[in-house]
Structure formats: structure tokens, C-alpha cells
Coordinates of C-alpha atoms in Angstrom, one line a residue:
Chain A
X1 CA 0.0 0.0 0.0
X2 CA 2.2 2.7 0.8
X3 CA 5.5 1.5 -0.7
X4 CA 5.6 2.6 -4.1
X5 CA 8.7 1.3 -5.6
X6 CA 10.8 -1.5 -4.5
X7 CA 14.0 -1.4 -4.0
X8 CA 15.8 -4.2 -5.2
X9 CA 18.5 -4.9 -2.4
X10 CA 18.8 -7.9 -0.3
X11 CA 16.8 -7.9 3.2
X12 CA 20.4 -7.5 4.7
X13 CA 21.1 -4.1 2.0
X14 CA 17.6 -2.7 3.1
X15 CA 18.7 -3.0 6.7
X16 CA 22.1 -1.4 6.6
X17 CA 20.8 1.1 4.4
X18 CA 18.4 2.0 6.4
X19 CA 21.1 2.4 9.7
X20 CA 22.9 4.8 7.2
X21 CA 19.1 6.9 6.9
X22 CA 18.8 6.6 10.7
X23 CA 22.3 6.6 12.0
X24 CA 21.2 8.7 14.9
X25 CA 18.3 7.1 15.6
X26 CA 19.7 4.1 15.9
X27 CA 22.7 4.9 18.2
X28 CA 20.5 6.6 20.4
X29 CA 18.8 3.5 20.5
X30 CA 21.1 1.1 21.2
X31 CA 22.1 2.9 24.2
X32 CA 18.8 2.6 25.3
X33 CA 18.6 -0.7 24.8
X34 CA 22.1 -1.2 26.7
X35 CA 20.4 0.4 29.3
X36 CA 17.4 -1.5 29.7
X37 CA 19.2 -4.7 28.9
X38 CA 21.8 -4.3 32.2
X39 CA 18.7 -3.1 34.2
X40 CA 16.5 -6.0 33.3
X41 CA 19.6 -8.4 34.4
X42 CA 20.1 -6.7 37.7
X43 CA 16.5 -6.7 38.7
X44 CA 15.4 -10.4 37.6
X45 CA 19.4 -11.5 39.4
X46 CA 18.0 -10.0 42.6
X47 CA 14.6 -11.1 42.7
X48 CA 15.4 -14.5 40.5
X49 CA 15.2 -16.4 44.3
X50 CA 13.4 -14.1 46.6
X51 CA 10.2 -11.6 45.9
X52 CA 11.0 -8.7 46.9
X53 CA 9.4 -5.0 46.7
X54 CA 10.2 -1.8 44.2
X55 CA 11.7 -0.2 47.2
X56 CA 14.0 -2.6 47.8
X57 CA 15.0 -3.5 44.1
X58 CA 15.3 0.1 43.9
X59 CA 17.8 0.3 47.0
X60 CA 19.5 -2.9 45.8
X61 CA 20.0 -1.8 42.1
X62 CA 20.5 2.3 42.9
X63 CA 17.5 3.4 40.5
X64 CA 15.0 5.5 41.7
X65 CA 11.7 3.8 42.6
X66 CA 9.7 4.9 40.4
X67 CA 11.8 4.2 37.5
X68 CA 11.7 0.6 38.7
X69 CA 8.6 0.2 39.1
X70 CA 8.0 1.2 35.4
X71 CA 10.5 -1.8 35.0
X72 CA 8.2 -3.7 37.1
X73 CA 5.2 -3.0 35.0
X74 CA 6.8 -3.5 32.0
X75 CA 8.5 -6.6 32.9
X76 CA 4.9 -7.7 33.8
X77 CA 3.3 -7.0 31.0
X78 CA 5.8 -9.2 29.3
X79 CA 5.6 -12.4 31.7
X80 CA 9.4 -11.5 32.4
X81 CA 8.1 -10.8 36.3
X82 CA 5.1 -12.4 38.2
X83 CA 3.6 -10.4 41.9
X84 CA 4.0 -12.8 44.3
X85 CA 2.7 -11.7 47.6
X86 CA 2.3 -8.5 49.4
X87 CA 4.6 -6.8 52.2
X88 CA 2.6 -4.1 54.2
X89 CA 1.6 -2.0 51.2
X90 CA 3.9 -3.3 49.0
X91 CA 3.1 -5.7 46.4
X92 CA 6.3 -8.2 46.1
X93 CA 7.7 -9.4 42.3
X94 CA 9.8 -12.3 41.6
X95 CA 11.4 -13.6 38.3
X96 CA 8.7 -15.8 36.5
X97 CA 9.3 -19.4 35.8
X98 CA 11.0 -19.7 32.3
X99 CA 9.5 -21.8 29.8
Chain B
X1 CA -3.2 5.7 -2.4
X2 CA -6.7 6.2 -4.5
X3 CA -8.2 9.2 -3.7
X4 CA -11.8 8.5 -1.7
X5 CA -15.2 10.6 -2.3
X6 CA -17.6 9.9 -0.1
X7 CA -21.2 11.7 1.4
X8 CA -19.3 12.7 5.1
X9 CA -15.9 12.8 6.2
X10 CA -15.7 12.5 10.3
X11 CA -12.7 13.9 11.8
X12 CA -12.1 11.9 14.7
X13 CA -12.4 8.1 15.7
X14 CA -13.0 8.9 19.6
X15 CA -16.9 8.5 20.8
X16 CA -18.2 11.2 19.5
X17 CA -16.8 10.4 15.9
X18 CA -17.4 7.0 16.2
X19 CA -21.1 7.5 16.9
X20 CA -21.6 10.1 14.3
X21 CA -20.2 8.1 11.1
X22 CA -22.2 5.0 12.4
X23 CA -25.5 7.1 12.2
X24 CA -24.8 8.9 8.8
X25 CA -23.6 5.0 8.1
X26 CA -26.8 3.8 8.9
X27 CA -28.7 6.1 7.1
X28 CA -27.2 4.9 4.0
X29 CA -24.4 7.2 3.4
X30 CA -20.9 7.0 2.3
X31 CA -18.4 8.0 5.6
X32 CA -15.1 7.7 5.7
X33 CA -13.3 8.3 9.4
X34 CA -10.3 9.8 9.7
X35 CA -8.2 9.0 13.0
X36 CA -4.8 10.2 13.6
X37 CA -3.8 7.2 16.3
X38 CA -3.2 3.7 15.0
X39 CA -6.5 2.6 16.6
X40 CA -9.9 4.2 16.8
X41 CA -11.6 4.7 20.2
X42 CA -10.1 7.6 21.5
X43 CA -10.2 8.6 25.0
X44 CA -12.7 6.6 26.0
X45 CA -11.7 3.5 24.9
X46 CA -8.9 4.3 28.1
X47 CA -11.0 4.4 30.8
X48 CA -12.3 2.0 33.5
X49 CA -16.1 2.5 33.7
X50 CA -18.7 5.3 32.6
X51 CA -20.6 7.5 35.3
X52 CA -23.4 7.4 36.9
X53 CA -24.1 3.6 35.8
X54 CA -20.0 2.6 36.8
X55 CA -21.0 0.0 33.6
X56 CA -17.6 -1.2 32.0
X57 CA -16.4 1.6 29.5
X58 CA -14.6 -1.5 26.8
X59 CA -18.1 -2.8 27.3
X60 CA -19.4 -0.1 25.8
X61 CA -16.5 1.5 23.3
X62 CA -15.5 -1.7 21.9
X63 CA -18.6 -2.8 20.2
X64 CA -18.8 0.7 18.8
X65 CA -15.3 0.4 17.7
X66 CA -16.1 -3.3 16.0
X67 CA -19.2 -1.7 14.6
X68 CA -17.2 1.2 12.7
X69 CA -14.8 -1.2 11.4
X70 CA -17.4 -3.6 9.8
X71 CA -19.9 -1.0 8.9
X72 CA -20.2 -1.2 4.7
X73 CA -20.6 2.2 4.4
X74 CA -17.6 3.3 6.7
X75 CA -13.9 3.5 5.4
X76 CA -11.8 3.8 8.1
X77 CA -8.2 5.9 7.8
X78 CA -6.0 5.5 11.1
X79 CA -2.8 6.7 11.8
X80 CA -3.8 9.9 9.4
X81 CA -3.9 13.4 10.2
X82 CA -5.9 15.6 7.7
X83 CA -3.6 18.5 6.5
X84 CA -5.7 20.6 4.9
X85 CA -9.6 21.3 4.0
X86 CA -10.0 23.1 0.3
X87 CA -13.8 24.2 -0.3
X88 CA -14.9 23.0 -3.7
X89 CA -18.0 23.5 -5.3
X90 CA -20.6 21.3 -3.3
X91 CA -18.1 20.1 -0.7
X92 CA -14.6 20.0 -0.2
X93 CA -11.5 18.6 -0.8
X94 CA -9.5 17.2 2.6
X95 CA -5.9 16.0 1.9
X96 CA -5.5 13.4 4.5
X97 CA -1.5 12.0 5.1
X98 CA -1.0 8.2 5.6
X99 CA 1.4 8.1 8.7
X100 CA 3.6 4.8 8.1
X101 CA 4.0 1.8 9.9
X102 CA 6.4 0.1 8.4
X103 CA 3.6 -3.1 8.8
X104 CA 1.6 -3.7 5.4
X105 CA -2.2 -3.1 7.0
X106 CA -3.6 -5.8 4.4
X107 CA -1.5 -8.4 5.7
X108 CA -0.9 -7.8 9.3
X109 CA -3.0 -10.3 11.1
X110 CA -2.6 -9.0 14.6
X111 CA -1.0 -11.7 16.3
X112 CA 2.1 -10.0 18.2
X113 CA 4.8 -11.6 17.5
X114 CA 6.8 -8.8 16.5
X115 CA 5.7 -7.2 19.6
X116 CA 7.1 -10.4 21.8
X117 CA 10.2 -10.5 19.8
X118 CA 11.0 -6.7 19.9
X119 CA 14.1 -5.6 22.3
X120 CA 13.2 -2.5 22.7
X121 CA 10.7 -1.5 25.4
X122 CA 9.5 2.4 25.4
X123 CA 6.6 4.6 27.6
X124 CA 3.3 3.8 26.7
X125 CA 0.9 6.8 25.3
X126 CA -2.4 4.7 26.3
X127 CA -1.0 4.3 29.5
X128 CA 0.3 7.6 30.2
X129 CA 3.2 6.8 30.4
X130 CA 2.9 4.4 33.5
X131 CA 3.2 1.6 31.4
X132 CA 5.0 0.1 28.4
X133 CA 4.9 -1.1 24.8
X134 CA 7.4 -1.9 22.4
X135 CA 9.1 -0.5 19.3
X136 CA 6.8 -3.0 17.4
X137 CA 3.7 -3.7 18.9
X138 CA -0.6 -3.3 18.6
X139 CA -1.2 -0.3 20.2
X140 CA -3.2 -2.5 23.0
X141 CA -5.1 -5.6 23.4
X142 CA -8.6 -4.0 21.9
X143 CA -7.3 -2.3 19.3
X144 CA -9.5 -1.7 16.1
X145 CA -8.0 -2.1 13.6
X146 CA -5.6 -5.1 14.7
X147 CA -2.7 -4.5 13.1
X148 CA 0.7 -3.3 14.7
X149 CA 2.4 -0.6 14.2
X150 CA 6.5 0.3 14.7
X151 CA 8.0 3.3 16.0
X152 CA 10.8 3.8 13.7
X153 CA 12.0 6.8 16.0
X154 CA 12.9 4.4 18.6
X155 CA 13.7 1.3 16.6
X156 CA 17.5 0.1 16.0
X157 CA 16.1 -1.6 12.7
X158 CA 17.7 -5.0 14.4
X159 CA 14.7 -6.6 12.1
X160 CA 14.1 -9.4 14.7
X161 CA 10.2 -8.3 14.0
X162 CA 10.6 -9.2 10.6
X163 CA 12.1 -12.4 11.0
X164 CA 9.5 -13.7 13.3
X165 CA 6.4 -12.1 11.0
X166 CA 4.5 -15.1 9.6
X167 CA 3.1 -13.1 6.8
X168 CA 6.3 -11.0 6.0
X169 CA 4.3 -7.5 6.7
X170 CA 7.3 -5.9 8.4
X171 CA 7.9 -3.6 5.6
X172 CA 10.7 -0.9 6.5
X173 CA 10.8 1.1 3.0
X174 CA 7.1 2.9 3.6
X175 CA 7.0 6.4 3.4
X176 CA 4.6 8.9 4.5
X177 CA 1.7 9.4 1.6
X178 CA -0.9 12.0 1.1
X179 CA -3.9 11.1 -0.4
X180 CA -7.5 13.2 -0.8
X181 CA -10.9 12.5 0.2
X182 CA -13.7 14.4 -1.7
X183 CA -16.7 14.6 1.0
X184 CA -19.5 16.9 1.1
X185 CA -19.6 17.3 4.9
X186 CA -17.6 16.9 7.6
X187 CA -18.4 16.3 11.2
X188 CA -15.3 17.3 13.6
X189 CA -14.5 15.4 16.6
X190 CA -10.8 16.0 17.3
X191 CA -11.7 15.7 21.1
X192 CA -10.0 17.3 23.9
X193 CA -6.7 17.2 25.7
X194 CA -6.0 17.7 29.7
X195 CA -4.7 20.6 30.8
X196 CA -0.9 19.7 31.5
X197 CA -0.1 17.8 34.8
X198 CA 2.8 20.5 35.5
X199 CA 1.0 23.9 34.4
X200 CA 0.7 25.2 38.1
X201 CA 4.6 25.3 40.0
X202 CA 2.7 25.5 43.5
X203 CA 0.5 21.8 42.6
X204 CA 4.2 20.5 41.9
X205 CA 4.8 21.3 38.2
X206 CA 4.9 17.7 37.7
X207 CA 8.1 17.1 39.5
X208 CA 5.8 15.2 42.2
X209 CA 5.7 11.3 41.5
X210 CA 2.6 11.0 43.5
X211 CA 0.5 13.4 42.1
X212 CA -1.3 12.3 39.3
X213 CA -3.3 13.2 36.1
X214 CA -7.4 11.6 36.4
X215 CA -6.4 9.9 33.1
X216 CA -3.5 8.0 34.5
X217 CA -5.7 6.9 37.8
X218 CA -8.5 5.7 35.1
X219 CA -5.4 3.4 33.9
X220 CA -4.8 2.4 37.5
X221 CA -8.3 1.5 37.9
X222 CA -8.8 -0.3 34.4
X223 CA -8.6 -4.5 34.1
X224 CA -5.9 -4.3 31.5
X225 CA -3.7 -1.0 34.0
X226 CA 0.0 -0.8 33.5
X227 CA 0.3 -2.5 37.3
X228 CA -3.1 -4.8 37.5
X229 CA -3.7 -2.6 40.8
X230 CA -3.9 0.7 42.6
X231 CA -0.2 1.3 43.1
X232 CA 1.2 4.7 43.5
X233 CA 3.6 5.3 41.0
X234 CA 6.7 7.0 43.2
X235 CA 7.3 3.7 44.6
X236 CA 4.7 0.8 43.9
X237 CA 2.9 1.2 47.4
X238 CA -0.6 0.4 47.5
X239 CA -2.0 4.5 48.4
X240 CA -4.5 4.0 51.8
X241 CA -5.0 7.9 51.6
X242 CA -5.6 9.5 48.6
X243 CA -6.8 13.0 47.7
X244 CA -8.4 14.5 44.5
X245 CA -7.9 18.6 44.3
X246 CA -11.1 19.9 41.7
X247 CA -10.7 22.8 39.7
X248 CA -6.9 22.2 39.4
X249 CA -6.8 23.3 35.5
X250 CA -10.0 25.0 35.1
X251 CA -11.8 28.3 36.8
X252 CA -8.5 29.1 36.7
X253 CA -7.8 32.6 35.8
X254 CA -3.9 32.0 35.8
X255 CA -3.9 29.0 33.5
X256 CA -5.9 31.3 31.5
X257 CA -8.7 28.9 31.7
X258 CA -12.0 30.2 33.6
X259 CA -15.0 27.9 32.2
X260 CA -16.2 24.8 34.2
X261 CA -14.8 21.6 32.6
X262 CA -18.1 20.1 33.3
X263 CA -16.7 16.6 33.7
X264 CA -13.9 16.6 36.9
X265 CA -16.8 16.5 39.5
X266 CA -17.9 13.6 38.2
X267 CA -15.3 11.8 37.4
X268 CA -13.4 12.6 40.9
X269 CA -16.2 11.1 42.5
X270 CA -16.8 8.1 40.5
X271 CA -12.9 7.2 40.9
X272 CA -13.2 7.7 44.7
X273 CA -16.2 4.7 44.1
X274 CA -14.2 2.8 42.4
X275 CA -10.7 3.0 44.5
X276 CA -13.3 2.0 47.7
X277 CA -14.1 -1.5 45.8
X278 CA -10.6 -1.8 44.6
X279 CA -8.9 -0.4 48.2
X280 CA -11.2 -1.1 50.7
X281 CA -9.5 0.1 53.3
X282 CA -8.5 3.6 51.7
X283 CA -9.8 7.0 52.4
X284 CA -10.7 9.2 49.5
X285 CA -11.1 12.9 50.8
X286 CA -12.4 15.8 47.8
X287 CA -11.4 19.2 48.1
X288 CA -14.2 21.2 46.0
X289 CA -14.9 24.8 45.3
X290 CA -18.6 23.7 44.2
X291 CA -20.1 20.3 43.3
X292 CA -21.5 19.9 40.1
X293 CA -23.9 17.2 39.5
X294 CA -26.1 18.4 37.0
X295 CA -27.0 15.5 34.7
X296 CA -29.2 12.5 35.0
X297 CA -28.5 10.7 38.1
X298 CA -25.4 12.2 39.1
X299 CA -26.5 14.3 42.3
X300 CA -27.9 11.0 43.9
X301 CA -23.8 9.4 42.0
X302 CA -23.0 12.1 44.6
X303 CA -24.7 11.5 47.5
X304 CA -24.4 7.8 47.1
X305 CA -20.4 8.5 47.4
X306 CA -20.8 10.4 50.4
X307 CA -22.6 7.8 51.8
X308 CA -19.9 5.4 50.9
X309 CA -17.6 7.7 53.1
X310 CA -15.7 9.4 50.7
X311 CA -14.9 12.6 52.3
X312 CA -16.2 16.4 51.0
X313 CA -13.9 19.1 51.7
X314 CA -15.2 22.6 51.2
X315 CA -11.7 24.6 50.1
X316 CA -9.1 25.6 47.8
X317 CA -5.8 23.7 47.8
X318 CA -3.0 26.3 47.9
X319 CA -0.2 24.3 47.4
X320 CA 1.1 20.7 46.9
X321 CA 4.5 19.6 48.2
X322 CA 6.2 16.4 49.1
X323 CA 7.6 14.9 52.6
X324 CA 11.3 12.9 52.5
X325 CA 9.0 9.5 51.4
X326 CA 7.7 11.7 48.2
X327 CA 4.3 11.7 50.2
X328 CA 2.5 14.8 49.1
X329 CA 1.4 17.7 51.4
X330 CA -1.6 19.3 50.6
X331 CA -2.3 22.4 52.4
X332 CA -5.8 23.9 52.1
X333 CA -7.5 26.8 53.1
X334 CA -11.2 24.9 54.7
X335 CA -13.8 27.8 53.9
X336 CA -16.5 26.1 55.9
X337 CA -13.8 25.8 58.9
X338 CA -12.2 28.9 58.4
X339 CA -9.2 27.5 58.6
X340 CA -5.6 26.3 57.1
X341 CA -4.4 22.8 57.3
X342 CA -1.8 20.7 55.9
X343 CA -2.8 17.1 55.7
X344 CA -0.2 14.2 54.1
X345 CA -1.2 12.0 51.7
X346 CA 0.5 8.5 49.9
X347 CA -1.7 10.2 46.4
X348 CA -2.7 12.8 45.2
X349 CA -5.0 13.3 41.8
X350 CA -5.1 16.6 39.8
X351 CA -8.6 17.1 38.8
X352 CA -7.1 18.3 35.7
X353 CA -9.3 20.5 33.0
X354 CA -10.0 19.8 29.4
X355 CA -8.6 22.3 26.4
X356 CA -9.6 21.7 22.9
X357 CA -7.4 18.9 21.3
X358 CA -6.4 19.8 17.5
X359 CA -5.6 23.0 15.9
X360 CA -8.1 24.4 14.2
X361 CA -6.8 26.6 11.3
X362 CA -6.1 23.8 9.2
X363 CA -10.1 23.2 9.1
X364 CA -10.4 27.1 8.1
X365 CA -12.1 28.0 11.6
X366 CA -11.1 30.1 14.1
X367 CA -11.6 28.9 18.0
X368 CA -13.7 31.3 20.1
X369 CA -12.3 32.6 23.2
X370 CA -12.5 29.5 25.1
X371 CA -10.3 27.9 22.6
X372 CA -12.8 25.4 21.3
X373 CA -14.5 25.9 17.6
X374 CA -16.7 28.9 17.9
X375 CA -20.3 28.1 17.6
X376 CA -21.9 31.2 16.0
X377 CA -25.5 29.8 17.4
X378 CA -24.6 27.6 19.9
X379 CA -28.4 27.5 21.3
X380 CA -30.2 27.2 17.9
X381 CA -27.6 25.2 15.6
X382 CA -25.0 23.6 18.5
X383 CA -23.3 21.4 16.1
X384 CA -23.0 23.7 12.9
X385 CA -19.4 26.3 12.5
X386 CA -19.1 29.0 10.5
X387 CA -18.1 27.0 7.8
X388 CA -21.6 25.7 6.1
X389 CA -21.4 22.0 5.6
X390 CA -18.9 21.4 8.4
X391 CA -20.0 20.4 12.2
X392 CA -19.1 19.8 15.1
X393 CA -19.6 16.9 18.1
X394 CA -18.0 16.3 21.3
X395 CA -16.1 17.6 23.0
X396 CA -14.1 19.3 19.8
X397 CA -17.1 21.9 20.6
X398 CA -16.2 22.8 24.4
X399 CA -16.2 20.4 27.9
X400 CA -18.4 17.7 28.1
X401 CA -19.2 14.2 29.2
X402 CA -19.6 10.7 27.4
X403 CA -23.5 10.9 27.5
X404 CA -23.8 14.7 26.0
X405 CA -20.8 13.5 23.7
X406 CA -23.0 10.6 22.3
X407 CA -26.3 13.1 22.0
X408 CA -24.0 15.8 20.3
X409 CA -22.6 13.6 18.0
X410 CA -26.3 11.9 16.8
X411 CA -27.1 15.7 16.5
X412 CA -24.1 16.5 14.1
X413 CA -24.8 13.5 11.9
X414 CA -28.3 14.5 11.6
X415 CA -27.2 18.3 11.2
X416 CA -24.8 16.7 8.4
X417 CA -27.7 14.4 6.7
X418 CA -29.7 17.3 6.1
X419 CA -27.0 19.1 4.6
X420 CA -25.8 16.4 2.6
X421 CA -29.5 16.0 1.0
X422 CA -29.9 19.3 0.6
X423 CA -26.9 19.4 -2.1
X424 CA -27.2 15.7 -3.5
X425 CA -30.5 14.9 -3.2
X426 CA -29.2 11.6 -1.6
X427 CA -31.5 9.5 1.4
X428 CA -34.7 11.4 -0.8
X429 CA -35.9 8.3 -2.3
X430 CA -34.8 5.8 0.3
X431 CA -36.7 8.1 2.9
X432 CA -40.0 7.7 0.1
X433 CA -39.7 4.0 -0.3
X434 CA -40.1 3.6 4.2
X435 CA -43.1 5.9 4.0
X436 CA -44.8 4.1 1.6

């Protein structure tokens, strides 16, 4: 539909090409995705054993708690992170089983 | 792109467009709907449940949203802003651009897996925020139409969504395209926005991460929420206290914005309903300036939450800060009282005001001093501009609720079928043929 003219390059070509087009884009990114990758391996590492709450992950992994919790909720969303429990107030989120 | 013509062109997929191209549908004409997200069902489509009935709002948007997408009479055009409206003879001419998703629409069978195998995880706009999608995803689980969508500004074109697409509808080399749509009406129903979280520097200016917009605690209350619970956002904590501070973007003189938003006295106490079933436990005070229940059922809505033990407080907040846990302060001047108190609180919701959503010069009208389109005869004709053959529904026309939204936007299509006849003679003879 909204492609008008095909290039012909290989699936491979069409990629790099497009990195050229979006260079900055792209390396902008892949930071973020460095990012989120080393976060989501220090949160599920701490809680991989023991449920624990976004305060304490927070305290544990030096990220401000509401940054974590959008982790959390994300995490969720994506079966990476089940609630297990409650603490006080706090709802408590462990590493989900992996399939 | 072919270029479209059709009878109506409605300017908005929300509630109040949804319901005004499925009435001129009905009646036999030719609409095409024009939505500038990747899905239809606007704001409502993001909330937990209607007042005064508390009845499920997906119960009610989705079969709308179904209905508009299977209508024969209604073409559909998401993720497409209208640029510009050229009057012709005996209608006009609307160039319309085609956003792209880099996912061919005919193909795309909805089934996520580009979403599940994307890396990159980014805020989510239906969530406020709160929550998250990624680079390639549906824009959420009820989306009409079904078919996903990729964010190309945040995508590192790694191509692991194409790889797992079972249809091959990944298709990075669209472009943006403008196509045209020849309509002889057009009903507007571009909707509103809230007045921003962080307008007023003494509520916070947003820098408080426990004092919230009313749309993000609709999330918080709605089955498919970014947490699946009432959580305050600072920290996850389930809030036991929670406060809701009305008129906090409208009568406003300083925000410049000094009408009634008509809907934040409703909505604060229907929330307050719903957080007691969800939080039994929590208390829900209301600062007011007035109460305004002035609809069908909503002063008994009112008295019902008051008997539930939501708390009324007569008085202006002053000013929002935050303790060392980020638990806001509110302090409040208490006019029945006569008195000033400061009170902590684990939440605290902005009943936040409503401003008109889209620009309006692009439609050739000019907003009145409210902001909204300027309805020269707002008692006599409230759906018709200046602009003769273009109307308007919803809240594009000023503050309102779901239920005047619905009756505005029957009144526009109607407005618009009589138009529409009166320049093509079209609906005459079926009209004849269900008399006889």
C-alpha cells in the first residue's frame, strides 16, 4: 500500500541502508537498549530467588523507585516478572518461571 | 493511495466520531473516518467505567469500535492526520497523510509476535506513560483495527520483527503518503486534551511522582492498567489515603482557563467509588470549590459517594509539596472551617481540565475565546461552524461528558444528513420507499 517502488536490495542491504538513513536514531537507540538490557539483568538476578518490593529492588540496584517500578510493569506485561505476595503495602515481584 | 469521495468525512475516531459516522452510516451514506492514532476509540476507549451507571467503559467503546470497522458504508483511515480542508463546489476537498507503519495493514494479522520478539521497550501513550509497549507492537489488546504498528524513531532496525512475521508484513521502505478524500460534509470530533499535569509550579509542576493526572488513575483503575492494581507510581505502594484537588486546570484565571470543565466533578467522585471497591480500606477525601452534578442521576452518583464515606472538603488547595518518602502535602484553606491545614497523603490526583485537542486553522475555523471551535448559534444550531457544511460533536465543541458526547454527535450526523440531502438529493428516495 504505501511502498511505491521496491528497491531491489537484499533484506540485509535494506537493513544497513536503512542504519545509514537513521544513524542517529539508531545509536540513540542502542544505548537505550544497553540500558534497559543491564537493568532488566540486575532486577530479575535479585529477585530470580526471593520476591522482593520496588523499594527494595530500587535500594539494591541504585535506581530511583519509580523508575523501577515502570521496570516492574513493564516486565509484567511481558511475563518476564510475576507479583508474588504483598509486604505491608507493598506488592512483592519475583522472576517468573522460564519456559 | 486512491483518492476516496464519499457523502461525510468525520474527523475523529473517539466516541463522539465513532457515533456520528455510524448514524450517517446507517442512514445509507458514504463516511469515511479519519483518526490520527493507530487505533480508533479515543479517549474513552482508556477508561475503567462510565458515570453514573459505573458500567464497563470496553463494554461499551468496543462494540462501537467493532461496529465502525465492519460497517459497509464506513472506510476507516488510522494513523492519518488531515492537513488541509479546500472548499470545492458542493463540498470539499480534505488532503489526508497516511502516517507509516512500516507493517503492510492488508497483511498484518494482529498476532504479536513482532511485539514479543522486539528488544526495545518504550513509555506507553495509552498508559500515560505508567506503562509500556514496544518498538513494534498493537497499540493495545482492543485495538481496532488489529494491526501493529513500529515506532521507527525508537527502533535500531535490528529486524528481529521481521524475522518472526509469519506473513512478511514488516515492511521498513514505507514512506509517508498523502492522499484526498472528496466529502460533502464533515463532522469534527478532534476531542480534547487535559490541561498539563505540570501547568501550576505550587500543585508540583509535575516534578511530584505521586500526584497524578485523572487519566493515569483511570489506567490504575482499568482491568488491563500498567500494574493490574492501585499502586502509586513513586514507589509501587498500595496508596491507603488519597486525595483529588477539583478545579486544578479550570476556573482558573492564571492558566488562563476560567470555564467549568463540566466533567472533573464527576469523574473525581466516580474514581473515589471505584478506588473503595478496589482499596477497601483507603480513604478518599475531595477538596471542591462547588459540586457539580447536574446530569441525569449524578447528584444522587453524589450522595451515594458520600454515603460510601468518601470525604467532602469545602476549600481551595493552595499548594502541593512532598515529605522525605515523596508523600505529598496538601495544604488547604477549609472555607467552611475557616481555617488552614496541611494534611499528608500517599496520592494525590489533579482534577485536571480539558482544552480543545487539535488545531483548528487547518479546518479554516477560528476557535472562540475558550479555545474550542466557535459556535456562531450555539443554542439554535449547536453542532453547525461557521463553515456551512462542516459540524461539530464532542467535545471538539467545548467540555463535556460521554453521554452529551454521544447526543452531540447523533445531533451533528443528523445536522450533516440534512445538509448532505440538501446538495445531493441523496437519502430522498430511500426516505420515500419507508413511508410508503
Amino acid at each position: 500500500m504505501m511502498a511505491a517502488e521496491k528497491p531491489e536490495l537484499s533484506r540485509g542491504e535494506l537493513l544497513k541502508k536503512l542504519r545509514a538513513e537513521h544513524a542517529q536514531t539508531v545509536e540513540r537507540t542502542q544505548e537505550l537498549l544497553k540500558d534497559q538490557k543491564r537493568i532488566q539483568r540486575d532486577i530479575c538476578s535479585f529477585i530470580r530467588e526471593t520476591p522482593k518490593s520496588v523499594p527494595e529492588i530500587a535500594k539494591e540496584i541504585g535506581l530511583p523507585a519509580n523508575q523501577v517500578l515502570w521496570y516492574i510493569a513493564s516486565f509484567r506485561k511481558y511475563g518476564i516478572v510475576v507479583e508474588d505476595g504483598m509486604c505491608e503495602d507493598y506488592p512483592l515481584y519475583r522472576k517468573a518461571e522460564e519456559n | 493511495m486512491n483518492n476516496v469521495k464519499v457523502d461525510a468525512l468525520v474527523i475523529g475516531g473517539g466516541i463522539a466520531g465513532m457515533q456520528a459516522a455510524l448514524d450517517l452510516g446507517d442512514q445509507g451514506y458514504q463516511v469515511a473516518l479519519v483518526e490520527k492514532e493507530p487505533s480508533i476509540g479515543g479517549k474513552m476507549i482508556t477508561l475503567s467505567k462510565v458515570f453514573p451507571t459505573l458500567d464497563c467503559c470496553s463494554c461499551i467503546t468496543t462494540p462501537k469500535m467493532s461496529a465502525v470497522a465492519h460497517h459497509p458504508n464506513i472506510q476507516m483511515f488510522t494513523y492519518c492526520e488531515v492537513e488541509s480542508v479546500d472548499q470545492q463546489e458542493n463540498g470539499f476537498d480534505v488532503s489526508v497523510l497516511q502516517k507509516p507503519r512500516y507493517v503492510n495493514a492488508d497483511t498484518c494479522t494482529g498476532c504479536r509476535l513482532c511485539e514479543y520478539a522486539c528488544p526495545i521497550t518504550v513509555p506507553s501513550s495509552f498508559d500515560r506513560g505508567l506503562g509500556s509497549y514496544r518498538t513494534a507492537r498493537v497499540p493495545f489488546s482492543t485495538a481496532v483495527p488489529q494491526i501493529a504498528v513500529l515506532d521507527i524513531e525508537n527502533c535500531i532496525l535490528c529486524g528481529k520483527c521481521e524475522k518472526v512475521c509469519p506473513v512478511g508484513a514488516i515492511d521498513f521502505t514505507q514512506q509517508p503518503e498523502t492522499f484526498s478524500i472528496d466529502t460533502t460534509s464533515i463532522v469534527l470530533a478532534t476531542g480534547f486534551e487535559l490541561t498539563d499535569l505540570d501547568a501550576k509550579n505550587e500543585y508540583g509542576a509535575g516534578e511530584l511522582p505521586n500526584v497524578i493526572d485523572p487519566l493515569m488513575m483511570e489506567r490504575f483503575l482499568a482491568p488491563t492498567g500498567p500494574y493490574g492494581r492501585v499502586l502509586r507510581p513513586g514507589d509501587g505502594m498500595e496508596p491507603m489515603t488519597i486525595a483529588y484537588v477539583q478545579c486544578a486546570g479550570s476556573r482558573d484565571e492564571t492558566l488562563g482557563i476560567e470555564y467549568c470543565s463540566r466533567t472533573c466533578c464527576m469523574y473525581a467522585i466516580k474514581q473515589s467509588m471505584l478506588i473503595s471497591g478496589a482499596l477497601p480500606l483507603a480513604e478518599v477525601t475531595i477538596y471542591y470549590m462547588d459540586i457539580r452534578t447536574f446530569g441525569k442521576g449524578y447528584e444522587q452518583f453524589y450522595q451515594n459517594a458520600k454515603a460510601m464515606g468518601v470525604e467532602f472538603v469545602r476549600g481551595k488547595v493552595a499548594k502541593i509539596t512532598e515529605d522525605e518518602n515523596h508523600n505529598p502535602v496538601v495544604r488547604v484553606e477549609r472555607t467552611e472551617e475557616g481555617d488552614v491545614v496541611e494534611r499528608t497523603f500517599d496520592l494525590v490526583v489533579l482534577s485536571l481540565g480539558m482544552v480543545a485537542g487539535d488545531p483548528l486553522s487547518k479546518f479554516g475555523l477560528t476557535p472562540a475565546e475558550d479555545g474550542y471551535i466557535k459556535i456562531p448559534s450555539v443554542n439554535a444550531s449547536p453542532c453547525e461552524t461557521r463553515r456551512p457544511g462542516i459540524f461539530v460533536t464532542g467535545t471538539a465543541g467545548g467540555p463535556m461528558d460521554i453521554v452529551d458526547s454521544i447526543v452531540t454527535a447523533s445531533a451533528a450526523a443528523s445536522a450533516a444528513s440534512a445538509y448532505i440531502r440538501s446538495k445531493t438529493q441523496v437519502g430522498i428516495e430511500e426516505r420515500e420507499v419507508a413511508h410508503v
